[in-house]
Short mmCIF file of C-alpha atoms and ligand atoms in Angstrom, two decimals:
data_model
loop_
_atom_site.label_atom_id
_atom_site.label_comp_id
_atom_site.label_asym_id
_atom_site.label_seq_id
_atom_site.Cartn_x
_atom_site.Cartn_y
_atom_site.Cartn_z
CA MET A 784 0.83 19.09 22.16
CA GLN A 785 4.18 20.09 23.63
CA PHE A 786 6.47 17.10 22.99
CA GLU A 787 9.48 16.16 25.11
CA ASN A 788 12.47 14.08 24.13
CA SER A 789 12.46 11.89 27.23
CA LEU A 790 11.72 8.30 28.13
CA ALA A 791 9.14 9.36 30.71
CA PHE A 792 7.26 11.47 28.19
CA ALA A 793 7.28 8.71 25.55
CA GLN A 794 5.99 6.24 28.12
CA LYS A 795 3.25 8.65 29.08
CA LEU A 796 2.12 8.78 25.42
CA ASP A 797 2.09 4.98 25.35
CA LYS A 798 -0.07 4.88 28.47
CA GLU A 799 -2.58 7.21 26.83
CA ASP A 800 -2.54 5.26 23.55
CA PRO A 801 -5.80 3.33 23.04
CA LEU A 802 -4.02 1.00 20.57
CA ALA A 803 -1.07 0.20 22.84
CA SER A 804 -2.35 -3.32 23.55
CA TYR A 805 -2.11 -4.26 19.86
CA ARG A 806 1.67 -4.48 20.16
CA ALA A 807 1.20 -7.80 21.92
CA GLN A 808 -0.69 -9.16 18.92
CA PHE A 809 2.37 -9.17 16.66
CA HIS A 810 5.62 -11.14 16.46
CA TYR A 811 8.87 -9.14 16.60
CA PRO A 812 12.26 -10.22 15.30
CA GLN A 813 14.97 -9.99 17.94
CA VAL A 814 18.44 -8.45 17.94
CA ASN A 815 20.66 -8.90 21.01
CA HIS A 816 17.76 -10.83 22.64
CA LYS A 817 15.50 -7.79 22.48
CA ASP A 818 12.49 -7.01 20.30
CA VAL A 819 13.61 -4.76 17.47
CA ILE A 820 12.30 -1.27 16.75
CA TYR A 821 10.61 -2.00 13.46
CA PHE A 822 10.49 0.77 10.88
CA THR A 823 9.96 -1.34 7.76
CA GLY A 824 6.23 -1.97 7.88
CA ASN A 825 6.21 -0.10 4.55
CA SER A 826 8.11 -3.03 3.07
CA LEU A 827 6.87 -6.06 5.01
CA GLY A 828 4.47 -5.70 7.92
CA LEU A 829 5.05 -7.76 11.07
CA GLN A 830 3.23 -11.06 11.49
CA PRO A 831 -0.02 -10.81 13.45
CA LYS A 832 -0.22 -13.65 15.96
CA ASN A 833 -3.67 -14.69 14.70
CA ALA A 834 -2.31 -15.41 11.20
CA LYS A 835 -1.13 -18.88 12.14
CA ASP A 836 -4.58 -19.91 13.42
CA TYR A 837 -6.21 -18.89 10.17
CA ILE A 838 -3.67 -20.90 8.17
CA ASP A 839 -3.85 -23.86 10.57
CA ASN A 840 -7.62 -23.96 10.18
CA VAL A 841 -7.26 -24.30 6.43
CA MET A 842 -4.60 -27.01 6.88
CA ILE A 843 -6.86 -28.94 9.26
CA ASP A 844 -9.90 -28.67 7.00
CA TRP A 845 -7.78 -29.76 4.06
CA ALA A 846 -6.46 -32.78 6.02
CA GLU A 847 -9.85 -33.79 7.33
CA MET A 848 -12.15 -32.95 4.43
CA ALA A 849 -9.97 -32.68 1.34
CA VAL A 850 -12.15 -31.68 -1.59
CA GLU A 851 -15.24 -31.38 0.59
CA GLY A 852 -13.59 -28.34 2.17
CA HIS A 853 -14.63 -26.31 -0.86
CA PHE A 854 -18.18 -26.34 0.48
CA TYR A 855 -18.00 -27.66 4.05
CA ALA A 856 -14.87 -26.16 5.57
CA ASP A 857 -15.32 -23.88 8.55
CA LYS A 858 -14.93 -21.05 6.07
CA PRO A 859 -15.73 -22.74 2.74
CA TRP A 860 -13.04 -22.20 0.13
CA TRP A 861 -15.21 -21.64 -2.93
CA ASP A 862 -16.23 -18.18 -1.71
CA TYR A 863 -13.48 -17.63 0.90
CA HIS A 864 -12.19 -14.48 -0.82
CA GLU A 865 -15.58 -12.80 -0.50
CA ARG A 866 -14.97 -12.46 3.24
CA LEU A 867 -12.23 -9.94 2.59
CA ALA A 868 -14.24 -7.48 0.53
CA ALA A 869 -16.26 -5.77 3.27
CA PRO A 870 -13.43 -5.10 5.74
CA LEU A 871 -11.08 -4.08 2.90
CA ALA A 872 -13.66 -1.72 1.45
CA LYS A 873 -13.57 0.19 4.75
CA VAL A 874 -9.78 0.46 4.59
CA VAL A 875 -9.83 2.01 1.10
CA GLY A 876 -13.08 3.98 1.22
CA ALA A 877 -15.10 1.87 -1.18
CA LYS A 878 -18.34 -0.08 -1.44
CA LYS A 879 -17.83 -3.76 -0.85
CA GLU A 880 -18.99 -4.56 -4.39
CA GLU A 881 -16.06 -2.52 -5.70
CA VAL A 882 -13.35 -4.50 -3.93
CA THR A 883 -11.85 -7.92 -4.46
CA VAL A 884 -8.65 -9.81 -3.64
CA MET A 885 -6.75 -11.76 -6.27
CA ASN A 886 -3.29 -12.44 -7.73
CA THR A 887 -0.45 -10.08 -6.86
CA LEU A 888 -0.06 -6.36 -7.39
CA THR A 889 1.85 -6.11 -10.66
CA VAL A 890 -0.28 -8.88 -12.19
CA ASN A 891 -3.40 -6.96 -11.23
CA LEU A 892 -2.13 -3.69 -12.65
CA HIS A 893 -1.59 -5.50 -15.95
CA LEU A 894 -5.10 -6.97 -15.82
CA LEU A 895 -6.60 -3.59 -14.97
CA LEU A 896 -4.76 -1.94 -17.85
CA VAL A 897 -6.34 -4.51 -20.16
CA SER A 898 -9.61 -2.91 -19.12
CA PHE A 899 -8.60 0.70 -18.69
CA TYR A 900 -5.77 1.41 -21.09
CA ARG A 901 -7.38 1.39 -24.52
CA PRO A 902 -5.18 3.65 -26.61
CA THR A 903 -6.52 5.19 -29.82
CA LYS A 904 -4.67 7.14 -32.50
CA LYS A 905 -5.46 10.36 -30.73
CA ARG A 906 -5.71 9.36 -27.07
CA PHE A 907 -2.82 7.14 -26.08
CA LYS A 908 -0.70 8.92 -23.46
CA ILE A 909 -0.14 7.69 -19.92
CA LEU A 910 0.77 10.14 -17.19
CA CYS A 911 2.81 8.93 -14.21
CA GLU A 912 5.26 10.34 -11.71
CA GLU A 913 8.98 10.58 -12.46
CA LYS A 914 10.91 7.60 -11.05
CA ALA A 915 7.82 5.57 -10.25
CA PHE A 916 8.38 2.27 -8.45
CA PRO A 917 10.38 0.16 -10.94
CA SER A 918 7.75 -2.56 -11.30
CA ASP A 919 5.21 0.08 -12.29
CA GLN A 920 7.61 1.50 -14.87
CA TYR A 921 8.19 -1.94 -16.41
CA MET A 922 4.47 -2.65 -16.32
CA LEU A 923 3.61 0.61 -18.11
CA GLN A 924 6.38 0.27 -20.70
CA SER A 925 5.41 -3.30 -21.57
CA GLN A 926 1.71 -2.39 -21.82
CA VAL A 927 2.54 0.43 -24.19
CA ARG A 928 4.73 -1.83 -26.35
CA PHE A 929 2.00 -4.50 -26.28
CA HIS A 930 -0.22 -1.98 -28.07
CA GLY A 931 2.49 -1.39 -30.67
CA LEU A 932 3.40 2.03 -29.27
CA ASP A 933 6.67 3.60 -28.19
CA PRO A 934 7.04 4.14 -24.42
CA LYS A 935 9.09 7.29 -25.11
CA GLU A 936 6.10 8.85 -26.84
CA ALA A 937 3.28 7.38 -24.83
CA ILE A 938 4.56 7.72 -21.25
CA VAL A 939 4.73 11.21 -19.81
CA GLU A 940 6.45 11.64 -16.46
CA VAL A 941 5.73 14.55 -14.17
CA LYS A 942 8.99 15.78 -12.68
CA LYS A 943 9.76 17.54 -9.44
CA ARG A 944 10.98 21.09 -9.84
CA ASP A 945 14.73 21.66 -9.64
CA GLY A 946 15.90 21.69 -6.06
CA GLU A 947 12.58 20.42 -4.73
CA GLN A 948 12.03 17.10 -2.99
CA HIS A 949 8.40 16.49 -3.88
CA TRP A 950 5.86 16.85 -6.66
CA ARG A 951 3.46 19.77 -6.82
CA THR A 952 -0.20 19.04 -7.48
CA GLU A 953 -0.40 22.14 -9.68
CA ASP A 954 2.33 20.75 -11.95
CA ILE A 955 0.46 17.46 -12.33
CA VAL A 956 -2.82 19.24 -13.03
CA SER A 957 -1.27 21.55 -15.60
CA LYS A 958 0.35 18.57 -17.36
CA ILE A 959 -3.06 16.86 -17.47
CA LYS A 960 -4.60 19.97 -19.03
CA GLU A 961 -1.76 20.23 -21.53
CA LEU A 962 -2.19 16.60 -22.65
CA ASP A 963 -5.96 17.11 -22.78
CA ASP A 964 -7.72 14.70 -25.17
CA GLY A 965 -4.41 12.96 -25.87
CA LEU A 966 -4.40 11.61 -22.32
CA ALA A 967 -5.69 8.04 -21.98
CA LEU A 968 -4.67 7.16 -18.44
CA VAL A 969 -3.21 8.57 -15.25
CA LEU A 970 -1.45 5.98 -13.10
CA ILE A 971 0.49 7.15 -10.06
CA GLY A 972 1.61 5.60 -6.78
CA GLY A 973 -0.78 7.18 -4.24
CA VAL A 974 2.03 7.39 -1.67
CA ASN A 975 5.48 7.66 -3.19
CA TYR A 976 7.65 4.80 -1.99
CA TYR A 977 10.82 6.92 -1.88
CA ASN A 978 9.93 10.24 -0.25
CA GLY A 979 6.68 9.18 1.41
CA GLN A 980 4.65 11.93 -0.28
CA VAL A 981 0.88 11.47 -0.39
CA PHE A 982 -0.51 12.69 -3.70
CA ASP A 983 -3.69 14.74 -3.73
CA MET A 984 -5.69 11.90 -5.24
CA GLY A 985 -9.05 13.70 -5.16
CA THR A 986 -7.81 16.74 -7.08
CA ILE A 987 -5.69 14.79 -9.57
CA THR A 988 -8.49 12.31 -10.24
CA ALA A 989 -11.03 15.08 -10.84
CA SER A 990 -8.65 16.89 -13.14
CA ALA A 991 -7.93 13.78 -15.25
CA LYS A 992 -11.63 12.92 -15.48
CA GLY A 993 -12.16 16.46 -16.69
CA VAL A 994 -10.18 15.68 -19.86
CA GLY A 995 -11.84 12.27 -20.29
CA ALA A 996 -8.97 10.05 -19.12
CA PHE A 997 -9.15 6.98 -16.91
CA VAL A 998 -7.47 7.23 -13.51
CA GLY A 999 -5.86 4.41 -11.56
CA TRP A 1000 -3.79 4.47 -8.37
CA ASP A 1001 -1.15 2.06 -7.18
CA LEU A 1002 -1.84 2.02 -3.46
CA ALA A 1003 1.00 -0.27 -2.35
CA HIS A 1004 2.18 2.32 0.20
CA ALA A 1005 -1.25 3.76 0.86
CA ALA A 1006 -3.57 0.88 1.81
CA GLY A 1007 -3.73 0.65 5.59
CA ASN A 1008 -1.52 3.73 5.93
CA ILE A 1009 -3.54 6.80 4.96
CA GLU A 1010 -7.15 7.83 4.62
CA LEU A 1011 -8.56 6.72 1.28
CA ASP A 1012 -11.91 7.58 -0.25
CA LEU A 1013 -11.73 5.82 -3.60
CA HIS A 1014 -15.44 5.68 -4.30
CA ASN A 1015 -16.11 9.35 -3.62
CA TRP A 1016 -12.97 10.48 -5.37
CA ASP A 1017 -14.45 8.74 -8.40
CA VAL A 1018 -11.27 6.79 -9.06
CA ASP A 1019 -11.71 4.29 -11.92
CA PHE A 1020 -9.50 1.56 -10.48
CA ALA A 1021 -6.79 0.89 -7.93
CA ALA A 1022 -4.68 -2.00 -6.69
CA TRP A 1023 -2.41 -2.59 -3.74
CA CYS A 1024 -0.27 -5.33 -2.28
CA SER A 1025 -1.17 -6.57 1.19
CA TYR A 1026 2.22 -7.39 2.69
CA LYS A 1027 3.24 -3.81 3.49
CA TYR A 1028 0.94 -1.91 5.88
CA MET A 1029 -1.72 -4.62 5.58
CA ASN A 1030 0.47 -7.20 7.40
CA SER A 1031 -0.67 -10.20 5.34
CA GLY A 1032 2.69 -11.95 4.80
CA PRO A 1033 5.47 -11.98 2.20
CA GLY A 1034 4.41 -11.72 -1.43
CA ASN A 1035 0.78 -12.06 -0.54
CA ALA A 1036 -2.35 -11.41 -2.58
CA SER A 1037 -3.33 -8.01 -3.87
CA GLY A 1038 -6.48 -5.97 -3.35
CA VAL A 1039 -8.30 -4.43 -6.28
CA PHE A 1040 -10.82 -1.60 -6.53
CA ILE A 1041 -13.02 -1.06 -9.57
CA HIS A 1042 -15.55 1.76 -9.39
CA GLU A 1043 -19.15 0.55 -9.43
CA ARG A 1044 -19.71 2.67 -12.55
CA HIS A 1045 -17.61 0.11 -14.45
CA LEU A 1046 -19.23 -3.02 -13.09
CA ASN A 1047 -21.57 -4.82 -15.48
CA ARG A 1048 -20.41 -2.84 -18.48
CA LYS A 1049 -20.12 -4.68 -21.77
CA ASP A 1050 -17.91 -2.07 -23.42
CA ILE A 1051 -14.98 -2.55 -21.04
CA PRO A 1052 -12.87 -5.54 -22.04
CA ARG A 1053 -11.34 -7.86 -19.48
CA PHE A 1054 -9.28 -11.03 -19.34
CA GLU A 1055 -11.62 -13.64 -17.89
CA GLY A 1056 -11.56 -16.92 -15.98
CA TRP A 1057 -14.04 -19.18 -14.24
CA TRP A 1058 -13.92 -17.43 -10.85
CA GLY A 1059 -15.30 -14.29 -12.50
CA THR A 1060 -18.43 -15.97 -13.75
CA LYS A 1061 -21.66 -15.97 -11.72
CA LYS A 1062 -21.26 -18.27 -8.77
CA GLU A 1063 -24.86 -19.51 -8.97
CA THR A 1064 -24.15 -21.12 -12.34
CA ARG A 1065 -20.36 -21.52 -12.16
CA PHE A 1066 -20.41 -25.25 -11.67
CA LEU A 1067 -22.80 -25.88 -14.53
CA MET A 1068 -19.58 -25.47 -16.56
CA LYS A 1069 -21.35 -23.58 -19.34
CA PRO A 1070 -19.39 -22.13 -22.24
CA GLU A 1071 -20.88 -18.63 -21.76
CA PHE A 1072 -19.25 -16.26 -19.31
CA GLU A 1073 -21.81 -14.49 -17.16
CA PRO A 1074 -19.86 -11.95 -15.12
CA MET A 1075 -20.24 -11.54 -11.39
CA GLU A 1076 -21.94 -8.23 -10.76
CA ASN A 1077 -19.18 -6.96 -8.51
CA ALA A 1078 -15.39 -6.57 -8.82
CA ASP A 1079 -15.15 -10.37 -8.64
CA ALA A 1080 -15.86 -10.36 -12.40
CA TRP A 1081 -12.11 -9.69 -12.76
CA GLN A 1082 -11.23 -12.87 -10.81
CA LEU A 1083 -9.54 -15.54 -12.90
CA SER A 1084 -8.74 -18.53 -10.73
CA ASN A 1085 -10.05 -20.13 -7.59
CA ALA A 1086 -8.45 -18.25 -4.73
CA PRO A 1087 -5.12 -19.34 -3.16
CA ILE A 1088 -6.71 -20.05 0.22
CA LEU A 1089 -3.47 -20.52 2.15
CA ALA A 1090 -2.37 -17.05 1.05
CA VAL A 1091 -5.67 -15.33 1.55
CA ALA A 1092 -6.12 -16.80 5.06
CA PRO A 1093 -3.46 -14.62 6.78
CA TYR A 1094 -4.80 -11.59 4.87
CA LEU A 1095 -8.20 -12.29 6.40
CA ALA A 1096 -6.56 -12.65 9.82
CA SER A 1097 -4.95 -9.24 9.45
CA LEU A 1098 -8.21 -7.69 8.28
CA ALA A 1099 -9.86 -8.92 11.48
CA LEU A 1100 -7.48 -6.58 13.34
CA PHE A 1101 -8.19 -3.68 10.98
CA GLU A 1102 -11.90 -4.31 11.46
CA GLU A 1103 -11.53 -4.32 15.24
CA VAL A 1104 -9.48 -1.12 15.41
CA GLY A 1105 -10.99 0.79 12.50
CA MET A 1106 -9.12 3.20 10.23
CA PRO A 1107 -10.05 6.38 12.15
CA ALA A 1108 -8.30 5.17 15.33
CA LEU A 1109 -5.34 3.86 13.36
CA LEU A 1110 -4.96 7.15 11.48
CA LYS A 1111 -5.19 9.15 14.67
CA LYS A 1112 -2.31 7.23 16.22
CA GLN A 1113 -0.38 7.29 12.95
CA LYS A 1114 -0.44 11.09 12.87
CA LEU A 1115 0.64 11.48 16.49
CA LEU A 1116 3.34 8.80 16.27
CA THR A 1117 4.82 10.19 13.05
CA THR A 1118 4.77 13.73 14.41
CA TYR A 1119 6.55 12.50 17.52
CA LEU A 1120 9.16 10.74 15.39
CA GLU A 1121 9.65 13.95 13.41
CA PHE A 1122 10.12 15.85 16.69
CA ILE A 1123 12.69 13.30 17.91
CA LEU A 1124 14.57 13.50 14.61
CA ASN A 1125 14.70 17.29 14.82
CA GLU A 1126 15.89 17.13 18.43
CA VAL A 1127 18.69 14.72 17.52
CA ASP A 1128 19.57 16.83 14.51
CA LYS A 1129 20.09 19.85 16.79
CA GLN A 1130 22.38 17.84 19.02
CA VAL A 1131 24.52 16.48 16.20
CA GLU A 1132 24.59 19.70 14.17
CA SER A 1133 22.42 19.10 11.13
CA THR A 1134 23.65 15.90 9.65
CA PHE A 1135 20.34 14.99 8.09
CA GLU A 1136 17.19 16.33 6.50
CA ILE A 1137 13.64 14.98 6.34
CA ILE A 1138 12.62 14.96 2.65
CA THR A 1139 9.02 13.85 3.25
CA PRO A 1140 6.50 16.68 2.82
CA LYS A 1141 3.65 17.47 5.23
CA GLU A 1142 1.31 15.48 2.99
CA ARG A 1143 2.36 12.10 4.30
CA GLY A 1144 1.36 8.85 5.93
CA CYS A 1145 3.57 7.25 8.52
CA GLN A 1146 6.78 7.20 6.48
CA LEU A 1147 9.54 9.73 7.00
CA SER A 1148 12.42 9.57 4.52
CA VAL A 1149 15.62 10.99 5.88
CA PHE A 1150 18.46 12.18 3.69
CA LEU A 1151 21.80 11.77 5.42
CA HIS A 1152 24.41 14.42 4.74
CA GLY A 1153 27.98 13.21 4.97
CA GLN A 1154 26.93 9.89 6.52
CA GLY A 1155 27.37 6.74 4.57
CA LYS A 1156 25.69 3.41 4.73
CA SER A 1157 27.67 2.80 7.93
CA LEU A 1158 25.02 4.61 9.96
CA PHE A 1159 22.33 2.35 8.54
CA ASP A 1160 24.47 -0.67 9.44
CA TYR A 1161 24.95 0.71 12.96
CA LEU A 1162 21.19 1.05 13.39
CA MET A 1163 20.58 -2.51 12.18
CA LYS A 1164 23.21 -3.90 14.56
CA ASN A 1165 21.62 -2.03 17.41
CA GLY A 1166 18.11 -3.35 16.90
CA VAL A 1167 16.63 -0.63 14.70
CA ILE A 1168 15.30 -2.12 11.46
CA THR A 1169 15.11 0.55 8.76
CA ASP A 1170 15.74 0.44 5.08
CA TRP A 1171 18.26 2.06 2.88
CA ARG A 1172 17.68 3.61 -0.53
CA GLU A 1173 20.44 4.91 -2.76
CA PRO A 1174 21.99 7.41 -2.77
CA ASN A 1175 21.70 8.30 0.91
CA VAL A 1176 18.21 7.86 2.29
CA ILE A 1177 16.87 5.85 5.19
CA ARG A 1178 13.14 5.31 5.30
CA LEU A 1179 11.42 5.15 8.68
CA ALA A 1180 7.83 3.94 8.79
CA PRO A 1181 6.48 3.60 12.33
CA ALA A 1182 3.35 1.53 11.65
CA PRO A 1183 0.79 2.51 14.30
CA PHE A 1184 -0.42 -1.06 14.89
CA TYR A 1185 2.81 -2.19 16.51
CA CYS A 1186 5.23 0.72 17.01
CA SER A 1187 5.26 2.59 20.30
CA PHE A 1188 6.18 6.09 21.35
CA GLU A 1189 8.92 4.60 23.48
CA ASP A 1190 10.32 3.03 20.28
CA MET A 1191 10.61 6.54 18.82
CA TYR A 1192 12.46 7.85 21.86
CA ARG A 1193 14.82 4.86 21.98
CA PHE A 1194 15.46 5.14 18.25
CA GLY A 1195 16.53 8.76 18.76
CA GLU A 1196 19.09 7.68 21.35
CA VAL A 1197 20.51 4.95 19.08
CA LEU A 1198 20.65 7.36 16.14
CA LYS A 1199 22.51 9.97 18.15
CA ALA A 1200 25.01 7.39 19.43
CA GLY A 1201 25.48 6.11 15.88
CA ILE A 1202 26.23 9.54 14.46
CA GLN A 1203 28.55 10.42 17.34
CA SER A 1204 30.44 7.13 17.12
CA LYS A 1205 31.54 7.88 13.57
C1 PLP B 1497 5.82 -2.68 -3.26
C2 PLP B 1497 5.37 -2.11 -4.55
C3 PLP B 1497 5.10 -2.94 -5.65
C4 PLP B 1497 5.36 -4.43 -5.56
O1 PLP B 1497 4.71 -5.15 -6.55
P1 PLP B 1497 4.51 -6.74 -6.44
O2 PLP B 1497 3.82 -7.06 -7.69
O3 PLP B 1497 3.68 -6.99 -5.20
O4 PLP B 1497 5.84 -7.37 -6.31
C5 PLP B 1497 4.63 -2.36 -6.81
N1 PLP B 1497 4.42 -1.02 -6.90
C6 PLP B 1497 4.68 -0.19 -5.85
C7 PLP B 1497 4.42 1.26 -5.97
C8 PLP B 1497 5.18 -0.71 -4.66
O5 PLP B 1497 5.45 0.09 -3.64
#
């Protein structure tokens, strides 16, 4: 498609957009009495308007039924979380038995490493990307120390090549081959939070399985953003938070994937609690743990219903739209944003550079040359919500559910004015 940097053209794209009506289903913060242009769905997704109803329903059932709500609420609480598995499985390319919702992301990564990081004398290394999200670094280091090992020896980081902005799959694969039967686990963020790169999860997973390692993916920036095919890629496990592209609300519950191959296995250890035991016999309060036959075996506690409710509300929208339609808009919208950025860059004589590679979801990370944080502040003051990462990067993530093509055009105008006003 031949793009144009004009309001009329952007509005034409909005008219042709089958998802355009979903904008009205979200709440927007306001700056100068106008809805903002929201580029931080990669950090906290906007609130879907149906979220409040889902929470209110729980509040009403709680008020009117109290403990009886566990079994007689509109959506009974004792198995409330099960309602999320099927729609979530479609978002991440899994079978519904392989997916569950529990706890929060870093907690779940720890729990999953209890099952899938079992270092031996020979096989104890973990491969991850250089400068992984800090929480993942702390999680990996503390797991390694928990096993009495030294993070400096056990954790191997794949670096970018000098002068390059993203990781090469071939470098990751050759590192995997080099570590060979010393490699216990590969754990990488499926979409890098900083440069927006999508890793080739199929190839990397296959390569790591080839040397007998377990493979897990942190999908914080991937779930609801890119096409995922976890089951067919043969990934061992994955986890993601739900408050970024999944629009479930601040700090909300995390999704977990465990490949069906690992369900019902006695040789994989796990930390256990009563919500992981068979629901048919759960309330007999027996001392023996009989695991659920799906990913719910990893559940510990009864679900935090008030948290899970808005996640379910958001999933209703994902279910309605479907990932194929969302991905189609995501690609067009991001490509249009890239076009606008390049147009502005021409007009202001190359003050910035997109560091996100072609393998990407909706995030574009933009490195600003010779522009300080003042440009970011200018954008914020003028109704463009982006985020800033040291040393000089703004991240723009036009989430396809609620960002429009007109937003991209208008952003370009604000950006140009901001650079020129310096
Ligand atoms: C956002 C993010 C997290 C956040 O973890 P919480 O436990 O939800 O606070 C972790 N890892 C990555 C890669 C992230 O992008």
